[in-house]
Coordinates of C-alpha atoms in Angstrom, one line a residue:
M1 CA 4.8 6.5 -11.5
R2 CA 3.6 6.0 -7.9
M3 CA 0.9 8.4 -6.3
L4 CA -0.5 9.2 -2.9
G5 CA 0.7 6.5 -0.2
A6 CA -2.6 5.9 1.9
G7 CA -4.8 3.0 1.5
S8 CA -2.6 1.4 -1.2
S9 CA -3.6 -2.7 0.0
R10 CA -7.4 -1.5 -0.9
L11 CA -6.6 -1.0 -4.7
A12 CA -4.3 -3.7 -5.4
V13 CA -6.3 -6.2 -3.6
V14 CA -10.0 -4.9 -3.2
A15 CA -10.6 -8.7 -1.5
V16 CA -8.6 -7.9 1.6
L17 CA -11.2 -4.7 2.3
V18 CA -14.3 -7.4 2.1
T19 CA -11.8 -9.7 4.3
A20 CA -11.7 -7.4 6.7
L21 CA -15.1 -5.6 6.7
L22 CA -16.1 -9.7 8.0
A23 CA -13.2 -9.7 10.5
I24 CA -14.7 -6.4 11.9
S25 CA -18.2 -8.0 12.2
G26 CA -17.1 -10.5 14.6
C27 CA -17.0 -7.9 17.3
A28 CA -17.8 -8.4 20.7
S29 CA -21.4 -7.1 21.6
L30 CA -22.6 -4.3 23.0
P31 CA -24.8 -4.7 26.2
E32 CA -27.3 -2.1 26.9
S33 CA -26.8 -1.5 30.6
S34 CA -23.3 0.5 29.3
A35 CA -23.1 4.0 30.5
P36 CA -23.0 6.2 27.5
Q37 CA -20.1 8.7 27.5
A38 CA -19.4 11.3 24.8
L39 CA -16.8 10.4 21.7
G40 CA -15.0 13.8 22.3
T41 CA -14.4 13.1 26.0
L42 CA -13.1 9.5 25.8
N43 CA -9.5 8.5 25.0
R44 CA -8.3 12.2 24.3
E45 CA -4.8 11.5 23.4
P46 CA -2.7 14.8 25.6
T47 CA -2.5 17.8 23.3
S48 CA 0.1 20.5 22.9
D49 CA -0.8 24.2 23.3
G50 CA -0.8 24.5 19.9
P51 CA 1.3 23.7 16.4
P52 CA 5.2 24.0 16.9
P53 CA 6.9 27.5 16.0
P54 CA 9.1 27.8 13.1
I55 CA 12.7 27.5 13.7
Q56 CA 15.0 30.1 14.8
G57 CA 16.8 31.7 12.1
R58 CA 16.1 29.8 9.7
D59 CA 17.1 31.4 6.1
P60 CA 14.1 32.3 3.9
D61 CA 14.8 29.4 1.5
L62 CA 14.7 27.0 4.3
L63 CA 11.3 28.9 6.0
L64 CA 9.4 28.3 2.8
R65 CA 10.1 24.9 2.7
D66 CA 8.8 24.6 6.6
F67 CA 5.7 26.5 5.3
L68 CA 4.8 24.3 2.7
Q69 CA 4.9 21.4 5.1
A70 CA 3.1 23.2 7.9
T71 CA 0.4 23.9 5.3
A72 CA -0.8 20.5 5.5
D73 CA -2.3 20.9 9.0
P74 CA -5.8 22.5 8.4
A75 CA -6.4 23.1 12.0
N76 CA -7.8 26.4 13.2
R77 CA -7.8 27.8 9.8
H78 CA -4.0 26.6 9.2
L79 CA -2.3 28.3 11.9
A80 CA 0.5 26.3 11.6
A81 CA 1.4 27.9 8.2
R82 CA 0.1 31.4 9.7
Q83 CA 3.1 31.3 12.1
Y84 CA 5.6 32.2 9.2
M85 CA 3.7 35.0 8.1
T86 CA 3.4 38.6 9.1
P87 CA 0.4 39.7 11.2
S88 CA -0.8 41.7 8.3
A89 CA -0.2 38.9 5.9
S90 CA -2.1 36.3 8.0
A91 CA -5.0 38.6 8.6
Q92 CA -5.1 38.9 4.6
W93 CA -4.7 35.3 3.5
E94 CA -7.9 33.6 2.3
D95 CA -6.7 29.7 3.4
S96 CA -10.4 28.5 2.0
A97 CA -9.9 29.8 -1.5
S98 CA -8.0 26.8 -2.9
T99 CA -5.6 23.9 -1.8
T100 CA -3.8 22.6 -4.2
I101 CA -1.0 19.6 -3.6
V102 CA 2.2 19.6 -5.5
D103 CA 5.4 17.6 -6.2
K104 CA 9.1 18.8 -5.0
P105 CA 8.4 22.3 -4.5
D106 CA 11.7 24.4 -5.7
T107 CA 11.8 27.6 -3.7
L108 CA 13.2 30.5 -6.0
R109 CA 15.4 33.4 -4.6
E110 CA 14.3 36.4 -7.3
S111 CA 15.9 38.8 -5.2
R112 CA 16.8 39.8 -1.7
S113 CA 18.2 43.3 0.1
G114 CA 18.9 44.2 3.1
D115 CA 15.3 43.1 5.3
K116 CA 13.3 41.9 2.0
A117 CA 13.2 39.4 -0.5
T118 CA 11.4 38.0 -3.0
Y119 CA 11.2 34.1 -4.1
V120 CA 8.8 32.2 -6.5
I121 CA 7.5 28.4 -5.4
R122 CA 7.2 26.8 -8.9
A123 CA 6.3 22.8 -8.8
Q124 CA 4.2 20.4 -10.2
K125 CA 0.5 20.1 -9.7
V126 CA -0.9 16.7 -8.5
G127 CA -4.0 17.2 -7.4
E128 CA -6.5 19.7 -5.7
L129 CA -8.8 19.4 -2.5
A130 CA -12.2 20.8 -2.3
P131 CA -13.5 22.0 1.1
D132 CA -15.7 19.0 1.4
G133 CA -11.9 16.6 0.9
A134 CA -13.1 15.9 -2.6
Y135 CA -9.6 15.3 -4.5
R136 CA -9.3 15.9 -8.0
A137 CA -5.8 14.7 -9.9
A138 CA -4.3 17.4 -11.9
E139 CA -1.6 18.7 -13.7
G140 CA 0.2 21.5 -14.6
T141 CA 2.6 24.0 -13.0
V142 CA 2.1 26.3 -9.7
E143 CA 4.6 29.7 -9.3
N144 CA 3.4 31.7 -6.6
K145 CA 5.2 34.5 -5.9
I146 CA 6.2 35.3 -2.4
E147 CA 7.5 38.5 -0.7
M148 CA 9.2 38.2 2.6
S149 CA 10.6 40.3 5.4
R150 CA 12.5 40.3 8.6
V151 CA 10.6 41.1 11.3
D152 CA 12.7 41.3 14.9
G153 CA 15.5 39.1 13.1
E154 CA 12.8 36.5 11.8
W155 CA 12.4 35.9 8.3
R156 CA 8.4 35.8 7.6
I157 CA 6.4 35.7 4.7
D158 CA 4.5 39.5 4.0
E159 CA 2.5 38.7 1.0
L160 CA 1.4 35.9 -0.8
P161 CA -1.4 34.4 -3.1
D162 CA -4.8 33.2 -1.5
G163 CA -5.0 29.4 -1.6
V164 CA -3.1 26.5 -0.1
V165 CA -0.5 25.0 -1.6
M166 CA 0.6 21.8 0.3
D167 CA 3.8 19.5 -0.4
R168 CA 2.5 15.8 -1.1
T169 CA 4.4 13.9 1.3
A170 CA 2.7 16.6 4.2
F171 CA 0.1 16.0 3.0
N172 CA 0.4 12.3 3.2
K173 CA 1.4 12.6 6.5
S174 CA -1.6 14.5 7.6
Y175 CA -4.6 13.6 5.5
R176 CA -6.1 10.1 5.1
R177 CA -8.5 8.9 2.3
Y178 CA -11.8 8.0 3.9
V179 CA -15.1 6.5 2.1
L180 CA -18.2 8.0 2.3
Y181 CA -21.4 5.5 1.3
F182 CA -24.5 6.6 -0.5
A183 CA -27.4 4.3 -1.6
E184 CA -28.2 3.8 -5.5
P185 CA -31.4 4.8 -6.4
G186 CA -32.8 1.3 -6.3
G187 CA -31.3 0.6 -3.1
A188 CA -29.7 -3.1 -3.8
S189 CA -26.2 -1.6 -2.9
V190 CA -24.3 1.5 -1.5
V191 CA -22.0 3.7 -3.5
P192 CA -18.4 5.0 -2.2
D193 CA -17.4 8.8 -2.3
L194 CA -14.1 9.2 -1.4
R195 CA -12.7 12.0 0.8
W196 CA -9.3 13.4 2.2
I197 CA -9.6 14.0 5.8
S198 CA -7.6 15.6 8.1
V199 CA -8.8 15.0 11.6
S200 CA -7.6 13.7 15.4
K201 CA -8.6 9.9 15.9
N202 CA -11.1 11.4 18.9
Q203 CA -13.3 13.5 16.4
L204 CA -13.2 11.3 13.1
T205 CA -16.5 9.3 13.9
Q206 CA -18.2 13.1 14.5
R207 CA -16.3 13.9 11.1
L208 CA -17.6 11.3 9.0
L209 CA -21.0 11.2 10.5
T210 CA -21.7 15.0 9.6
L211 CA -20.1 14.6 6.1
L212 CA -22.8 11.8 5.3
T213 CA -25.4 14.6 6.6
E214 CA -24.1 16.8 4.3
G215 CA -24.4 15.0 1.5
P216 CA -22.7 13.8 -1.5
Q217 CA -20.0 15.1 -3.8
P218 CA -22.2 17.9 -5.9
E219 CA -21.6 15.3 -9.2
L220 CA -23.1 12.3 -7.3
G221 CA -26.3 13.8 -5.7
P222 CA -28.4 13.8 -9.1
V223 CA -27.9 9.7 -8.9
V224 CA -27.6 8.8 -5.4
R225 CA -29.7 8.7 -2.2
N226 CA -29.0 9.9 1.4
Q227 CA -30.9 8.3 3.9
L228 CA -29.1 11.1 6.6
A229 CA -30.6 13.6 4.7
Q230 CA -33.8 15.8 6.3
P231 CA -36.1 15.1 7.8
V232 CA -33.2 12.4 9.3
A233 CA -30.7 14.2 11.6
L234 CA -28.3 13.8 14.3
R235 CA -30.3 13.5 17.8
G236 CA -27.9 14.5 20.5
P237 CA -24.2 13.8 21.0
I238 CA -22.6 10.4 19.5
T239 CA -21.2 8.1 22.1
K240 CA -19.5 5.3 22.8
A241 CA -20.2 2.7 25.5
N242 CA -17.9 0.6 27.2
G243 CA -19.5 -3.0 27.9
D244 CA -18.4 -4.1 31.2
P245 CA -15.1 -6.8 30.3
D246 CA -16.8 -9.6 32.6
E247 CA -20.0 -9.4 30.4
V248 CA -18.3 -9.1 26.7
G249 CA -15.2 -10.6 27.0
I250 CA -12.9 -7.7 25.6
G251 CA -15.0 -4.8 26.4
L252 CA -14.4 -3.2 23.0
G253 CA -17.5 -0.8 23.5
G254 CA -19.2 0.6 20.1
V255 CA -20.8 3.5 19.0
R256 CA -24.2 4.5 19.6
V257 CA -25.9 6.9 17.3
D258 CA -29.5 8.5 17.8
F259 CA -31.3 9.5 14.4
A260 CA -34.0 12.1 14.8
G261 CA -36.6 11.4 12.4
A262 CA -35.8 7.7 11.3
G263 CA -39.0 6.3 13.1
G264 CA -40.9 7.1 9.5
L265 CA -38.5 5.7 7.5
S266 CA -39.4 2.4 5.9
P267 CA -37.8 -1.0 6.9
R268 CA -35.8 -1.1 3.4
D269 CA -34.6 2.5 4.4
R270 CA -33.6 1.9 7.7
E271 CA -31.2 -1.0 6.2
L272 CA -30.1 1.6 3.8
L273 CA -29.2 3.8 6.8
A274 CA -27.7 1.2 8.7
A275 CA -25.5 0.2 5.3
Q276 CA -24.3 3.7 5.3
V277 CA -23.4 4.5 8.6
V278 CA -21.8 1.1 9.2
L279 CA -20.1 0.4 6.2
T280 CA -18.4 4.4 6.3
L281 CA -17.2 3.5 9.7
A282 CA -16.0 0.1 9.5
G283 CA -14.0 1.1 6.8
A284 CA -12.2 3.9 9.0
D285 CA -11.8 1.5 11.6
V286 CA -14.3 2.9 13.8
L287 CA -15.1 -0.4 15.1
G288 CA -18.4 -1.9 16.1
P289 CA -20.8 -3.1 17.6
Y290 CA -23.3 0.2 16.0
M291 CA -26.1 0.6 18.2
L292 CA -28.3 2.7 16.1
L293 CA -31.4 4.2 17.4
A294 CA -34.2 6.0 15.8
D295 CA -35.6 9.1 17.8
G296 CA -34.5 7.1 21.2
K297 CA -35.8 3.5 19.8
P298 CA -33.6 1.0 18.1
L299 CA -33.4 1.5 14.3
D300 CA -34.2 -1.8 14.4
D301 CA -35.8 -4.4 16.8
R302 CA -33.7 -7.5 15.4
F303 CA -30.3 -5.4 16.8
A304 CA -31.8 -3.7 19.7
A305 CA -29.3 -6.0 22.7
N306 CA -26.6 -6.3 20.1
G307 CA -26.3 -3.5 17.8
W308 CA -25.3 -4.0 14.4
S309 CA -22.5 -5.6 12.9
V310 CA -20.6 -5.1 9.3
A311 CA -22.1 -8.6 8.8
D312 CA -25.7 -7.1 8.8
V313 CA -25.2 -5.0 6.0
E314 CA -22.2 -6.3 4.0
Q315 CA -24.9 -7.4 0.9
F316 CA -25.1 -3.3 -0.1
S317 CA -21.1 -3.1 -0.1
P318 CA -19.9 -2.8 -3.6
E319 CA -17.5 -5.2 -3.2
M320 CA -19.9 -8.1 -1.9
Y321 CA -22.5 -6.5 -4.1
A322 CA -19.6 -7.5 -7.6
Q323 CA -18.4 -10.3 -6.8
N324 CA -18.4 -13.0 -9.6
R325 CA -21.1 -15.7 -9.2
I326 CA -20.4 -17.0 -12.3
G327 CA -17.2 -18.5 -13.5
L328 CA -14.3 -17.5 -15.9
H329 CA -15.2 -16.9 -19.9
A330 CA -13.1 -16.3 -22.0
L331 CA -13.3 -15.1 -26.4
R332 CA -11.3 -17.5 -28.1
G333 CA -11.2 -17.9 -31.8
G334 CA -13.5 -15.8 -32.2
A335 CA -16.4 -17.3 -30.1
L336 CA -17.6 -17.4 -26.6
A337 CA -15.9 -20.2 -24.0
Q338 CA -16.2 -21.0 -20.7
V339 CA -13.0 -22.2 -18.0
N340 CA -14.4 -24.5 -15.5
E341 CA -12.4 -27.4 -13.9
R342 CA -12.3 -29.4 -17.3
G343 CA -10.5 -26.8 -18.9
V344 CA -11.8 -24.5 -21.8
V345 CA -15.3 -25.6 -23.0
T346 CA -17.2 -24.4 -25.9
A347 CA -20.4 -22.6 -24.5
P348 CA -23.8 -23.4 -25.9
G349 CA -25.6 -21.6 -28.3
Y350 CA -25.0 -19.1 -30.9
F351 CA -22.5 -17.1 -29.0
G352 CA -20.0 -20.4 -28.7
T353 CA -20.8 -21.7 -32.3
V354 CA -19.5 -18.4 -34.4
N355 CA -16.1 -17.4 -35.1
N356 CA -16.4 -13.9 -35.7
L357 CA -16.6 -12.6 -32.5
Q358 CA -14.5 -9.3 -31.3
S359 CA -15.5 -9.1 -28.1
V360 CA -18.2 -10.2 -25.7
A361 CA -19.6 -9.3 -22.0
L362 CA -21.9 -11.6 -19.4
S363 CA -24.3 -10.0 -17.7
P364 CA -24.0 -10.3 -14.5
D365 CA -26.4 -13.2 -13.3
G366 CA -24.8 -14.8 -16.8
Q367 CA -28.1 -15.2 -18.6
L368 CA -27.3 -12.7 -21.2
V369 CA -24.9 -11.8 -23.8
A370 CA -23.4 -9.0 -26.0
G371 CA -20.9 -9.3 -28.7
V372 CA -19.0 -7.4 -31.2
A373 CA -18.9 -9.5 -34.6
A374 CA -17.0 -8.7 -37.7
N375 CA -19.9 -9.4 -40.5
G376 CA -17.7 -9.5 -43.4
R377 CA -19.7 -6.8 -45.4
P378 CA -17.3 -5.0 -48.3
A379 CA -17.0 -1.2 -47.5
P380 CA -18.5 0.9 -47.4
E381 CA -20.8 -1.1 -45.6
P382 CA -20.4 -1.3 -41.6
P383 CA -17.8 -4.0 -40.8
R384 CA -19.1 -5.0 -37.3
T385 CA -22.4 -5.5 -35.9
L386 CA -23.5 -5.7 -31.8
M387 CA -25.1 -8.5 -31.5
V388 CA -27.6 -9.5 -28.1
G389 CA -28.8 -13.0 -27.0
T390 CA -29.4 -15.1 -24.2
Y391 CA -26.4 -17.3 -23.1
G392 CA -26.6 -20.8 -24.8
G393 CA -29.5 -19.3 -26.9
N394 CA -30.0 -17.2 -30.2
A395 CA -28.9 -13.4 -30.7
F396 CA -29.5 -10.8 -32.9
P397 CA -28.5 -7.9 -34.1
V398 CA -29.3 -4.3 -32.9
A399 CA -26.2 -1.6 -33.8
E400 CA -23.7 -1.3 -36.7
G401 CA -20.7 0.8 -36.8
T402 CA -16.5 0.7 -38.0
T403 CA -15.8 0.5 -34.8
I404 CA -17.9 -0.8 -31.6
S405 CA -16.4 -0.7 -28.0
R406 CA -16.3 -4.1 -25.8
P407 CA -20.1 -4.0 -24.3
S408 CA -20.9 -3.6 -20.7
W409 CA -23.7 -4.7 -19.0
A410 CA -25.9 -2.4 -16.1
A411 CA -25.4 -4.2 -12.9
D412 CA -29.5 -5.6 -13.2
G413 CA -28.7 -6.9 -16.7
G414 CA -31.0 -4.7 -18.3
A415 CA -29.1 -3.0 -20.7
A416 CA -25.8 -3.6 -22.3
W417 CA -23.7 -0.6 -23.0
A418 CA -21.4 0.2 -26.2
V419 CA -19.7 3.1 -28.4
I420 CA -20.4 3.1 -31.7
D421 CA -17.8 4.7 -33.9
G422 CA -16.0 6.3 -30.9
G423 CA -18.6 8.8 -30.0
R424 CA -21.9 7.6 -30.0
V425 CA -22.5 5.5 -26.9
I426 CA -25.9 3.5 -26.5
R427 CA -28.0 1.3 -24.4
A428 CA -29.3 -1.7 -26.1
V429 CA -32.2 -1.8 -23.7
N430 CA -33.5 -5.8 -22.7
D431 CA -37.1 -6.3 -21.8
R432 CA -37.2 -9.7 -20.2
G433 CA -40.3 -10.0 -19.6
T434 CA -40.8 -10.3 -24.0
G435 CA -37.2 -10.8 -25.0
N436 CA -37.1 -7.9 -27.3
V437 CA -34.1 -5.6 -27.4
S438 CA -34.3 -1.7 -28.4
V439 CA -31.5 0.5 -28.8
Q440 CA -31.4 4.2 -26.6
E441 CA -29.0 6.7 -27.3
V442 CA -27.2 8.1 -24.4
D443 CA -26.6 11.8 -24.2
T444 CA -22.7 12.2 -24.0
S445 CA -23.0 16.7 -24.9
A446 CA -21.6 16.9 -21.3
L447 CA -18.1 14.8 -21.9
T448 CA -16.9 17.5 -24.2
E449 CA -18.7 20.5 -22.7
S450 CA -17.7 20.2 -19.6
A451 CA -16.2 23.4 -17.7
S452 CA -14.2 21.4 -15.2
E453 CA -12.7 19.0 -17.7
P454 CA -12.1 21.1 -20.8
N455 CA -9.5 18.9 -22.0
F456 CA -12.0 16.1 -22.8
R457 CA -11.7 14.7 -26.5
G458 CA -12.4 11.5 -28.2
P459 CA -12.7 8.9 -29.9
I460 CA -13.7 7.1 -26.8
T461 CA -12.4 3.5 -27.3
E462 CA -13.7 1.8 -23.7
L463 CA -16.5 2.0 -21.5
R464 CA -17.5 -0.1 -18.5
I465 CA -20.4 0.3 -16.4
S466 CA -19.4 0.3 -12.4
R467 CA -21.7 -2.6 -10.4
T468 CA -23.6 0.2 -8.7
G469 CA -24.6 1.6 -12.1
V470 CA -23.8 5.3 -11.2
R471 CA -20.5 5.7 -13.0
A472 CA -18.9 4.7 -16.1
A473 CA -15.1 4.2 -16.7
L474 CA -14.1 5.9 -20.0
I475 CA -10.7 5.6 -22.1
A476 CA -10.9 8.8 -24.4
D477 CA -7.9 9.6 -26.8
G478 CA -5.8 7.0 -24.5
K479 CA -6.5 8.6 -21.4
V480 CA -8.4 7.4 -18.5
Y481 CA -11.7 8.8 -17.0
V482 CA -14.5 8.5 -14.6
A483 CA -17.9 10.0 -15.5
V484 CA -21.1 10.1 -13.8
V485 CA -24.5 8.0 -15.1
E486 CA -27.1 10.1 -15.1
R487 CA -31.1 8.8 -15.0
R488 CA -32.9 11.8 -16.8
P489 CA -36.7 12.5 -15.6
D490 CA -38.0 11.4 -19.0
G491 CA -36.1 7.6 -18.2
K492 CA -32.8 8.5 -21.1
Y493 CA -29.1 8.4 -19.7
A494 CA -26.5 10.6 -19.7
L495 CA -22.8 11.0 -19.4
T496 CA -21.7 13.7 -16.8
S497 CA -19.0 15.1 -14.9
P498 CA -16.0 13.5 -16.1
L499 CA -13.0 13.3 -13.9
P500 CA -9.7 12.7 -15.2
L501 CA -7.7 9.7 -13.6
A502 CA -3.7 9.1 -14.2
V503 CA -3.1 12.1 -15.5
D504 CA 0.2 12.2 -16.3
L505 CA 0.9 8.7 -18.2
S506 CA 3.2 8.9 -20.4
T507 CA 1.9 5.9 -23.0
R508 CA -1.6 5.5 -23.8
A509 CA -4.5 3.2 -21.8
L510 CA -5.8 0.5 -24.0
S511 CA -8.3 -1.6 -21.1
L512 CA -9.9 -0.9 -18.3
D513 CA -12.3 -2.4 -15.7
W514 CA -14.0 -2.3 -12.4
L515 CA -12.1 -3.6 -9.4
G516 CA -14.8 -2.6 -7.1
G517 CA -16.2 0.4 -6.2
E518 CA -13.4 2.3 -5.4
A519 CA -11.1 1.3 -7.9
L520 CA -10.2 0.7 -11.9
M521 CA -7.7 -1.8 -13.1
V522 CA -6.2 -0.2 -16.4
A523 CA -3.6 -1.7 -19.1
R524 CA -1.9 0.6 -21.5
E525 CA 1.0 0.7 -23.9
G526 CA 4.8 -0.6 -23.4
N527 CA 6.0 -2.8 -21.3
V528 CA 6.8 -0.3 -18.1
E529 CA 4.3 -0.8 -15.6
P530 CA 2.2 -2.3 -18.4
V531 CA -0.9 -2.7 -15.9
F532 CA -1.9 -0.4 -12.6
T533 CA -4.7 0.5 -10.5
V534 CA -6.0 3.7 -9.8
S535 CA -8.6 5.2 -7.2
I536 CA -11.7 6.6 -8.6
D537 CA -10.6 9.9 -8.0
G538 CA -7.5 9.6 -9.5
S539 CA -5.5 10.2 -6.2
E540 CA -3.6 7.0 -5.7
R541 CA -2.0 4.9 -8.5
Y542 CA -0.3 2.0 -8.0
P543 CA 1.3 -0.6 -10.7
L544 CA 0.6 -4.1 -10.4
T545 CA 3.6 -6.9 -11.0
S546 CA 4.8 -7.2 -14.6
Q547 CA 6.3 -10.5 -13.6
N548 CA 5.7 -13.3 -16.4
L549 CA 3.9 -10.5 -18.7
T550 CA 4.6 -10.5 -22.0
A551 CA 3.4 -6.4 -23.8
P552 CA 1.5 -5.5 -24.7
V553 CA -1.2 -6.3 -22.2
R554 CA -4.5 -6.2 -24.4
V555 CA -7.5 -6.3 -22.0
V556 CA -8.2 -6.5 -18.7
A557 CA -10.7 -8.0 -16.8
A558 CA -11.4 -7.6 -12.8
S559 CA -13.3 -8.3 -9.9
P560 CA -12.7 -7.5 -6.5
T561 CA -11.1 -11.4 -5.7
T562 CA -9.6 -12.1 -9.3
Q563 CA -7.8 -9.9 -11.9
Y564 CA -6.8 -11.2 -15.0
V565 CA -4.9 -9.9 -18.2
A566 CA -4.7 -10.8 -22.1
D567 CA -1.0 -10.4 -23.1
S568 CA 0.7 -11.5 -26.1
R569 CA 0.6 -14.9 -25.4
G570 CA -2.4 -15.9 -23.5
V571 CA -5.0 -15.0 -20.7
L572 CA -3.4 -15.1 -17.0
E573 CA -4.7 -14.4 -13.2
L574 CA -3.0 -12.7 -10.7
T575 CA -2.1 -14.8 -8.2
N576 CA -1.1 -14.0 -4.4
N577 CA 2.0 -16.2 -3.1
Q578 CA 0.3 -17.9 0.4
T579 CA 3.6 -17.9 2.1
S580 CA 5.0 -14.3 0.8
E581 CA 4.0 -10.7 -0.6
L582 CA 4.9 -11.6 -3.5
R583 CA 2.3 -11.5 -6.5
Y584 CA 3.0 -12.6 -10.2
W585 CA 1.1 -13.9 -13.4
T586 CA -0.5 -16.8 -13.8
E587 CA -1.0 -18.2 -17.4
I588 CA -4.6 -20.4 -17.9
P589 CA -4.0 -23.4 -20.1
G590 CA -5.7 -24.0 -23.0
L591 CA -6.0 -19.9 -23.6
G592 CA -3.6 -19.0 -26.4
S593 CA -2.6 -15.3 -28.1
D594 CA -6.2 -14.9 -29.9
T595 CA -8.0 -15.3 -26.1
A596 CA -8.9 -12.7 -24.1
P597 CA -10.5 -13.2 -20.5
V598 CA -14.7 -12.5 -20.0
L599 CA -15.9 -11.5 -16.6
P600 CA -19.5 -10.8 -15.6
G601 CA -20.1 -6.8 -16.4

């Protein structure tokens, strides 16, 4: 099923986003002599006197359909929708109570007599929108009773439930998905926070920066840092300075933002502040350069003359941070192998010489390996063992179980995560100084006790830690979730706030991996759309081509620039045709039906 339409290219090929960011960084410099002007006063498009009124003489059922389109305009407390109501209904309607996006709504007449009518709006839920623009995939049915009256010859809504219900097609026309960025706790990268906003172009910059100052979604609050939080605040108006074309060639201008309190930040925190702002604005097509000030002075003297560009902060981008720098490996015949220009080569050390591995994972730097081995012990002994060791060196057992999920390394290579027997999540913590590995239990009680997701249940068959380390993608009972990775004050970890994705899948999910920071790649049972991408808020889902695939697809492995699957025949890579938009899967030579792709992470 094809989900919400905005931003599909960012899900299908995250590499396109990286390329776009690099291109934006080449914009012209912003001269200091340019005269600043308030953004809200520039390039303002002509505005009408207000939203269009209801069509005169409209039958009540058609008027209700028009109303569901009008609810997608949130301006002035949904003034467009209130025009379809009587004055008393408008006064009583609490539009802020909730926002639900529905698919293919039906308007069913319950009764009609003279100047009174009762209708029921019935539709399938697809999502819910929080006041801060955070989207949550939803399922179930909406059924709202609507009382209508004829006023001065025109039908109007006289009574309706509180909250906004809008048709998905209208939502797509009015809202667009944007990405806010906040710093991960260690400050090595920024973390995406997806929001859906309906705002005019001339107010977009102000809206995005205001959302940054308001902070991340509540679930992310405990696991990210916000450099644009007190005592740092926006200082004065956000302005756009138009450069003299004779000086800069194209006269694009840029954005000038002054931050009160930023003068007290450390150089590293100033860089993180710049990364949050620049990557947020650049991703929203707000072009640079970005003149960032701290209490009226340059945030960083290196960029005082020309401003910041995307290239200056791209090292913090989740997509750049997640780049595969050690190449493709594979699990072949129960052993780890490397795929290079010479073909498929056996990896050195323990993991390359055994023949009983069922899954394997490489740390991001390629120095450490975690693998699940079938130990051949007779029942009732646990048949599987989690092995951890060095690439090219030895390994030793750290945990046993009847089932053990494919391991997943944290971004810093400090720990390999795995699920034992479908419910026990562990971290095999590696001390690089001593080489010792200790097992730490992860608290998963918040997954099954979540008030916002009461239907979460196991077993957990797949767990992948995001490159930023603050989220985990899960498959539990065949369903896809994203949870928050929370580090407690005592140093222990917990998985919290499970968010369901792809809630209407008709078959069970089998394998998943992170494309970048904003999307997952998922394989599911069957031969209908066996591989798809889904955004981390569940708002967008797109099938990837099945050309050349032979179901079932067993395993997926992804990075922002490369995507691999293992199907019933072997390992295949998703290829882009240079001369057309055609995409297809290409088989990797030397890897047969007993193989699986392995990427770091």
